PDB file of C-alpha atoms and ligand atoms in Angstrom:
ATOM      1  CA  UNK A   1       8.063  17.922 -14.667  1.00  0.00           C
ATOM      2  CA  UNK A   2       7.682  21.115 -16.036  1.00  0.00           C
ATOM      3  CA  UNK A   3       4.601  22.287 -17.870  1.00  0.00           C
ATOM      4  CA  UNK A   4       1.818  22.495 -15.121  1.00  0.00           C
ATOM      5  CA  UNK A   5      -1.028  23.638 -15.745  1.00  0.00           C
ATOM      6  CA  UNK A   6      -2.392  25.141 -12.238  1.00  0.00           C
ATOM      7  CA  UNK A   7      -4.689  24.745 -10.410  1.00  0.00           C
ATOM      8  CA  UNK A   8      -4.627  21.110 -10.843  1.00  0.00           C
ATOM      9  CA  UNK A   9      -8.178  19.046 -10.945  1.00  0.00           C
ATOM     10  CA  UNK A  10      -8.625  15.944 -10.961  1.00  0.00           C
ATOM     11  CA  UNK A  11     -12.010  13.595 -10.557  1.00  0.00           C
ATOM     12  CA  UNK A  12     -11.599  10.931  -7.305  1.00  0.00           C
ATOM     13  CA  UNK A  13     -13.936   7.900  -8.316  1.00  0.00           C
ATOM     14  CA  UNK A  14     -14.793   6.696  -4.516  1.00  0.00           C
ATOM     15  CA  UNK A  15     -16.793   3.635  -5.872  1.00  0.00           C
ATOM     16  CA  UNK A  16     -13.720   2.386  -7.978  1.00  0.00           C
ATOM     17  CA  UNK A  17     -10.703   4.815  -6.224  1.00  0.00           C
ATOM     18  CA  UNK A  18      -9.668   5.854 -10.424  1.00  0.00           C
ATOM     19  CA  UNK A  19      -8.320   9.548 -10.627  1.00  0.00           C
ATOM     20  CA  UNK A  20      -9.219  10.747 -13.523  1.00  0.00           C
ATOM     21  CA  UNK A  21      -7.269  12.251 -15.430  1.00  0.00           C
ATOM     22  CA  UNK A  22      -4.856   9.443 -15.231  1.00  0.00           C
ATOM     23  CA  UNK A  23      -1.550  11.091 -14.599  1.00  0.00           C
ATOM     24  CA  UNK A  24       0.500   7.889 -12.959  1.00  0.00           C
ATOM     25  CA  UNK A  25      -1.173   4.630 -12.087  1.00  0.00           C
ATOM     26  CA  UNK A  26       0.675   1.267 -11.696  1.00  0.00           C
ATOM     27  CA  UNK A  27      -0.156  -2.271 -10.991  1.00  0.00           C
ATOM     28  CA  UNK A  28       1.356  -4.561  -8.990  1.00  0.00           C
ATOM     29  CA  UNK A  29       0.718  -8.096  -9.491  1.00  0.00           C
ATOM     30  CA  UNK A  30       2.208 -11.445  -7.740  1.00  0.00           C
ATOM     31  CA  UNK A  31       4.850 -11.897 -10.056  1.00  0.00           C
ATOM     32  CA  UNK A  32       6.046  -7.809  -8.677  1.00  0.00           C
ATOM     33  CA  UNK A  33       5.449  -9.163  -4.979  1.00  0.00           C
ATOM     34  CA  UNK A  34       7.998 -12.381  -4.954  1.00  0.00           C
ATOM     35  CA  UNK A  35       9.384 -12.830  -1.783  1.00  0.00           C
ATOM     36  CA  UNK A  36       7.084 -10.582   0.731  1.00  0.00           C
ATOM     37  CA  UNK A  37       4.752 -13.571   1.283  1.00  0.00           C
ATOM     38  CA  UNK A  38       5.213 -16.337   3.679  1.00  0.00           C
ATOM     39  CA  UNK A  39       4.487 -19.063   1.270  1.00  0.00           C
ATOM     40  CA  UNK A  40       6.689 -17.732  -1.045  1.00  0.00           C
ATOM     41  CA  UNK A  41       9.981 -18.666   0.550  1.00  0.00           C
ATOM     42  CA  UNK A  42       9.829 -22.145  -0.560  1.00  0.00           C
ATOM     43  CA  UNK A  43       8.885 -21.173  -4.188  1.00  0.00           C
ATOM     44  CA  UNK A  44      10.575 -18.780  -4.387  1.00  0.00           C
ATOM     45  CA  UNK A  45      12.245 -19.706  -7.662  1.00  0.00           C
ATOM     46  CA  UNK A  46       9.446 -21.558  -9.316  1.00  0.00           C
ATOM     47  CA  UNK A  47       7.801 -20.221 -11.694  1.00  0.00           C
ATOM     48  CA  UNK A  48       4.401 -18.572 -10.982  1.00  0.00           C
ATOM     49  CA  UNK A  49       1.465 -20.960 -11.748  1.00  0.00           C
ATOM     50  CA  UNK A  50      -0.771 -17.567 -11.950  1.00  0.00           C
ATOM     51  CA  UNK A  51      -0.342 -13.700 -11.872  1.00  0.00           C
ATOM     52  CA  UNK A  52      -3.391 -11.661 -10.328  1.00  0.00           C
ATOM     53  CA  UNK A  53      -3.442  -8.108 -10.161  1.00  0.00           C
ATOM     54  CA  UNK A  54      -2.847  -7.587  -6.072  1.00  0.00           C
ATOM     55  CA  UNK A  55      -3.246  -3.683  -6.132  1.00  0.00           C
ATOM     56  CA  UNK A  56      -2.906  -0.446  -8.169  1.00  0.00           C
ATOM     57  CA  UNK A  57      -2.145   2.706  -7.292  1.00  0.00           C
ATOM     58  CA  UNK A  58      -2.739   6.358  -8.952  1.00  0.00           C
ATOM     59  CA  UNK A  59      -0.971   9.470  -8.063  1.00  0.00           C
ATOM     60  CA  UNK A  60      -1.461  12.534  -9.404  1.00  0.00           C
ATOM     61  CA  UNK A  61       2.020  14.223 -10.902  1.00  0.00           C
ATOM     62  CA  UNK A  62       3.501  17.423  -9.033  1.00  0.00           C
ATOM     63  CA  UNK A  63       6.711  18.353  -8.544  1.00  0.00           C
ATOM     64  CA  UNK A  64       9.414  16.485  -6.276  1.00  0.00           C
ATOM     65  CA  UNK A  65      10.432  19.137  -4.843  1.00  0.00           C
ATOM     66  CA  UNK A  66       9.420  20.304  -0.726  1.00  0.00           C
ATOM     67  CA  UNK A  67       6.094  22.386  -0.112  1.00  0.00           C
ATOM     68  CA  UNK A  68       4.995  20.046  -2.604  1.00  0.00           C
ATOM     69  CA  UNK A  69       2.578  17.161  -1.832  1.00  0.00           C
ATOM     70  CA  UNK A  70       1.361  13.966  -3.767  1.00  0.00           C
ATOM     71  CA  UNK A  71      -2.732  12.900  -3.881  1.00  0.00           C
ATOM     72  CA  UNK A  72      -2.989   8.891  -4.287  1.00  0.00           C
ATOM     73  CA  UNK A  73      -5.208   6.052  -4.892  1.00  0.00           C
ATOM     74  CA  UNK A  74      -4.365   2.669  -3.706  1.00  0.00           C
ATOM     75  CA  UNK A  75      -7.260  -0.343  -4.574  1.00  0.00           C
ATOM     76  CA  UNK A  76      -5.812  -3.631  -3.033  1.00  0.00           C
ATOM     77  CA  UNK A  77      -8.356  -6.142  -4.255  1.00  0.00           C
ATOM     78  CA  UNK A  78     -10.015  -8.831  -1.781  1.00  0.00           C
ATOM     79  CA  UNK A  79      -7.657 -12.471  -1.844  1.00  0.00           C
ATOM     80  CA  UNK A  80      -4.946 -14.063  -0.240  1.00  0.00           C
ATOM     81  CA  UNK A  81      -1.566 -15.992  -0.761  1.00  0.00           C
ATOM     82  CA  UNK A  82      -1.308 -19.536   0.871  1.00  0.00           C
ATOM     83  CA  UNK A  83      -3.949 -17.948   3.454  1.00  0.00           C
ATOM     84  CA  UNK A  84      -1.949 -14.742   3.922  1.00  0.00           C
ATOM     85  CA  UNK A  85      -4.116 -11.894   2.341  1.00  0.00           C
ATOM     86  CA  UNK A  86      -3.223  -9.289  -0.424  1.00  0.00           C
ATOM     87  CA  UNK A  87      -1.224  -6.332   0.751  1.00  0.00           C
ATOM     88  CA  UNK A  88       1.311  -3.539  -0.429  1.00  0.00           C
ATOM     89  CA  UNK A  89       4.475  -4.157  -0.479  1.00  0.00           C
ATOM     90  CA  UNK A  90       5.048  -1.784   2.463  1.00  0.00           C
ATOM     91  CA  UNK A  91       8.162   0.809   2.700  1.00  0.00           C
ATOM     92  CA  UNK A  92       9.564   3.718   5.088  1.00  0.00           C
ATOM     93  CA  UNK A  93       9.929   7.153   3.193  1.00  0.00           C
ATOM     94  CA  UNK A  94      13.660   7.928   2.264  1.00  0.00           C
ATOM     95  CA  UNK A  95      13.256  11.098   4.052  1.00  0.00           C
ATOM     96  CA  UNK A  96      12.779  10.344   7.672  1.00  0.00           C
ATOM     97  CA  UNK A  97      11.107  13.692   8.311  1.00  0.00           C
ATOM     98  CA  UNK A  98       8.149  12.576   5.818  1.00  0.00           C
ATOM     99  CA  UNK A  99       4.882  11.855   7.506  1.00  0.00           C
ATOM    100  CA  UNK A 100       1.893  11.072   5.453  1.00  0.00           C
ATOM    101  CA  UNK A 101      -2.209  10.748   6.041  1.00  0.00           C
ATOM    102  CA  UNK A 102      -3.974   7.916   5.222  1.00  0.00           C
ATOM    103  CA  UNK A 103      -8.343   7.417   4.742  1.00  0.00           C
ATOM    104  CA  UNK A 104     -10.077   4.747   3.565  1.00  0.00           C
ATOM    105  CA  UNK A 105     -13.284   5.312   1.671  1.00  0.00           C
ATOM    106  CA  UNK A 106     -14.051   1.962   0.855  1.00  0.00           C
ATOM    107  CA  UNK A 107     -13.516  -1.659   2.181  1.00  0.00           C
ATOM    108  CA  UNK A 108     -11.973  -3.508   5.379  1.00  0.00           C
ATOM    109  CA  UNK A 109      -8.403  -3.770   5.996  1.00  0.00           C
ATOM    110  CA  UNK A 110      -5.833  -2.855   8.663  1.00  0.00           C
ATOM    111  CA  UNK A 111      -2.500  -0.719   8.515  1.00  0.00           C
ATOM    112  CA  UNK A 112       0.786  -1.909   9.820  1.00  0.00           C
ATOM    113  CA  UNK A 113       2.837   1.151  10.947  1.00  0.00           C
ATOM    114  CA  UNK A 114       6.691  -0.290  12.266  1.00  0.00           C
ATOM    115  CA  UNK A 115       9.292   1.904  13.889  1.00  0.00           C
ATOM    116  CA  UNK A 116      12.257   0.934  16.098  1.00  0.00           C
ATOM    117  CA  UNK A 117      10.871  -2.817  16.576  1.00  0.00           C
ATOM    118  CA  UNK A 118       7.457  -1.340  17.138  1.00  0.00           C
ATOM    119  CA  UNK A 119       4.893  -2.619  14.775  1.00  0.00           C
ATOM    120  CA  UNK A 120       0.977  -1.101  15.557  1.00  0.00           C
ATOM    121  CA  UNK A 121      -2.033  -2.494  13.823  1.00  0.00           C
ATOM    122  CA  UNK A 122      -4.982   0.136  12.812  1.00  0.00           C
ATOM    123  CA  UNK A 123      -8.285  -0.857  11.712  1.00  0.00           C
ATOM    124  CA  UNK A 124      -9.115   0.536   8.127  1.00  0.00           C
ATOM    125  CA  UNK A 125     -12.777   1.309   7.669  1.00  0.00           C
ATOM    126  CA  UNK A 126     -14.387   3.660   5.252  1.00  0.00           C
ATOM    127  CA  UNK A 127     -13.661   7.107   7.479  1.00  0.00           C
ATOM    128  CA  UNK A 128     -10.882   5.799   9.386  1.00  0.00           C
ATOM    129  CA  UNK A 129      -8.273   8.653   9.122  1.00  0.00           C
ATOM    130  CA  UNK A 130      -4.548   7.527  10.328  1.00  0.00           C
ATOM    131  CA  UNK A 131      -1.825   9.748  10.267  1.00  0.00           C
ATOM    132  CA  UNK A 132       1.741   7.706   9.753  1.00  0.00           C
ATOM    133  CA  UNK A 133       4.240   9.856  11.590  1.00  0.00           C
ATOM    134  CA  UNK A 134       7.506  10.488  10.290  1.00  0.00           C
ATOM    135  CA  UNK A 135      10.249   7.375  10.073  1.00  0.00           C
ATOM    136  CA  UNK A 136       7.234   4.675  10.345  1.00  0.00           C
ATOM    137  CA  UNK A 137       7.079   2.360   7.676  1.00  0.00           C
ATOM    138  CA  UNK A 138       3.595   1.540   6.449  1.00  0.00           C
ATOM    139  CA  UNK A 139       1.630  -1.506   4.425  1.00  0.00           C
ATOM    140  CA  UNK A 140      -1.629  -2.158   3.795  1.00  0.00           C
ATOM    141  CA  UNK A 141      -3.628  -4.900   4.550  1.00  0.00           C
ATOM    142  CA  UNK A 142      -7.109  -6.165   2.578  1.00  0.00           C
ATOM    143  CA  UNK A 143      -9.035  -8.164   4.936  1.00  0.00           C
ATOM    144  CA  UNK A 144     -12.378  -7.815   3.386  1.00  0.00           C
ATOM    145  CA  UNK A 145     -14.145  -9.260   0.345  1.00  0.00           C
ATOM    146  CA  UNK A 146     -14.066  -6.191  -1.409  1.00  0.00           C
ATOM    147  CA  UNK A 147     -11.873  -3.532  -2.850  1.00  0.00           C
ATOM    148  CA  UNK A 148      -9.971  -1.425  -0.193  1.00  0.00           C
ATOM    149  CA  UNK A 149      -9.536   2.087  -1.102  1.00  0.00           C
ATOM    150  CA  UNK A 150      -7.108   4.208   0.602  1.00  0.00           C
ATOM    151  CA  UNK A 151      -6.420   8.067  -0.097  1.00  0.00           C
ATOM    152  CA  UNK A 152      -3.476   8.934   1.135  1.00  0.00           C
ATOM    153  CA  UNK A 153      -1.188  12.224   0.843  1.00  0.00           C
ATOM    154  CA  UNK A 154       2.241  12.698   1.112  1.00  0.00           C
ATOM    155  CA  UNK A 155       5.149  15.330   0.628  1.00  0.00           C
ATOM    156  CA  UNK A 156       6.309  14.602  -2.755  1.00  0.00           C
ATOM    157  CA  UNK A 157      10.163  14.679  -1.981  1.00  0.00           C
ATOM    158  CA  UNK A 158       9.726  12.220   0.350  1.00  0.00           C
ATOM    159  CA  UNK A 159      11.230   9.492  -1.584  1.00  0.00           C
ATOM    160  CA  UNK A 160      10.400   5.621  -1.332  1.00  0.00           C
ATOM    161  CA  UNK A 161      12.583   2.925   0.656  1.00  0.00           C
ATOM    162  CA  UNK A 162      11.551  -0.421  -0.088  1.00  0.00           C
ATOM    163  CA  UNK A 163      14.904  -2.710   0.735  1.00  0.00           C
ATOM    164  CA  UNK A 164      14.551  -2.550   4.232  1.00  0.00           C
ATOM    165  CA  UNK A 165      10.705  -4.425   4.305  1.00  0.00           C
ATOM    166  CA  UNK A 166      11.747  -6.021   1.101  1.00  0.00           C
ATOM    167  CA  UNK A 167      14.697  -7.932   3.215  1.00  0.00           C
ATOM    168  CA  UNK A 168      13.087  -8.415   6.829  1.00  0.00           C
ATOM    169  CA  UNK A 169       9.327  -7.703   6.174  1.00  0.00           C
ATOM    170  CA  UNK A 170       7.395  -6.339   8.840  1.00  0.00           C
ATOM    171  CA  UNK A 171       7.031  -7.993  12.471  1.00  0.00           C
ATOM    172  CA  UNK A 172       3.432  -8.929  11.896  1.00  0.00           C
ATOM    173  CA  UNK A 173       1.794 -10.545   9.475  1.00  0.00           C
ATOM    174  CA  UNK A 174      -1.934 -11.201   8.599  1.00  0.00           C
ATOM    175  CA  UNK A 175      -3.076 -14.674   7.750  1.00  0.00           C
ATOM    176  CA  UNK A 176      -6.559 -15.773   7.152  1.00  0.00           C
ATOM    177  CA  UNK A 177      -7.880 -17.623  10.376  1.00  0.00           C
ATOM    178  CA  UNK A 178      -9.412 -20.917   9.741  1.00  0.00           C
ATOM    179  CA  UNK A 179     -13.085 -19.393   9.919  1.00  0.00           C
ATOM    180  CA  UNK A 180     -11.954 -16.703   7.310  1.00  0.00           C
ATOM    181  CA  UNK A 181     -11.414 -13.860  10.084  1.00  0.00           C
ATOM    182  CA  UNK A 182      -7.748 -11.864  10.298  1.00  0.00           C
ATOM    183  CA  UNK A 183      -5.331 -12.819  12.372  1.00  0.00           C
ATOM    184  CA  UNK A 184      -2.251 -11.166  13.395  1.00  0.00           C
ATOM    185  CA  UNK A 185       0.605 -13.369  13.876  1.00  0.00           C
ATOM    186  CA  UNK A 186       4.376 -12.267  14.939  1.00  0.00           C
ATOM    187  CA  UNK A 187       6.770 -12.699  11.879  1.00  0.00           C
ATOM    188  CA  UNK A 188       8.973 -15.748  12.374  1.00  0.00           C
TER     189      UNK A 188
HETATM  190  C1  PAN B 201       1.040   4.959  -1.015  1.00  0.00           C
HETATM  191  C2  PAN B 201       1.710   3.769  -0.969  1.00  0.00           C
HETATM  192  C3  PAN B 201       0.821   2.786  -1.981  1.00  0.00           C
HETATM  193  C4  PAN B 201       1.331   1.123  -2.071  1.00  0.00           C
HETATM  194  O1  PAN B 201       0.957   5.605  -1.886  1.00  0.00           O
HETATM  195  O2  PAN B 201       3.176   3.751  -2.481  1.00  0.00           O
HETATM  196  O3  PAN B 201       0.001   2.335  -1.019  1.00  0.00           O
HETATM  197  O4  PAN B 201       2.078   1.053  -1.440  1.00  0.00           O
HETATM  198  P1  PAN B 201       3.974   0.642  -1.543  1.00  0.00           P
HETATM  199  O5  PAN B 201       4.271   2.303  -2.398  1.00  0.00           O
HETATM  200  O6  PAN B 201       4.009   0.077  -0.796  1.00  0.00           O
HETATM  201  O7  PAN B 201       3.846  -0.347  -2.641  1.00  0.00           O
HETATM  202  C5  PAN B 201       2.120   5.498  -0.089  1.00  0.00           C
HETATM  203  O8  PAN B 201       2.241   4.837   0.756  1.00  0.00           O
HETATM  204  N1  PAN B 201       2.981   6.440  -0.139  1.00  0.00           N
HETATM  205  O9  PAN B 201       3.767   7.593   0.043  1.00  0.00           O
HETATM  206 ZN1   ZN B 202       3.812   6.195   1.696  1.00  0.00          ZN
END
């Protein structure tokens, strides 16, 4: 990107998670997540009966070069697919030296972080500040009944590698228990 007007200043709505003006924005529907959910394994090639919006991501556009940082907001809506809570795809950073900072503004969730056969689960509630170390895959899961809103900052040249998670998933899955509360299962 060429024409940048400094300083870059936006408005972040803590209630909705929206960043205004909207630089970069994407919506992820269920149809974008084929193969990610356990229940989807059997029905992968069947047409979807409905296609709900699972999460939205706002990112401020900055040059993708060393030293620059991307502020971003993720809004994960409440719900589940076959008893598995709505979640982000999850990814590694292509640059294995790129860490990230996550801060939960609203809602109730879990952050899965995985590296070298180890999968950690951190609670995300308003004020939770989690450091995602370099080299760790990360996925946010909304286990509450309202939107989960997370602010994050990552190096602009980090790059996103979705392949390994898309193929193998995380070592843990978060499912709705009999009383509606989240239960973390070892992935089969
Ligand atoms: C976040 C994620 C965002 C959406 O900004 O990109 O929460 O998750 P997926 O990218 O896994 O779909 C981040 O970790 N950026 O590096
Ligand atoms: Zn990331």
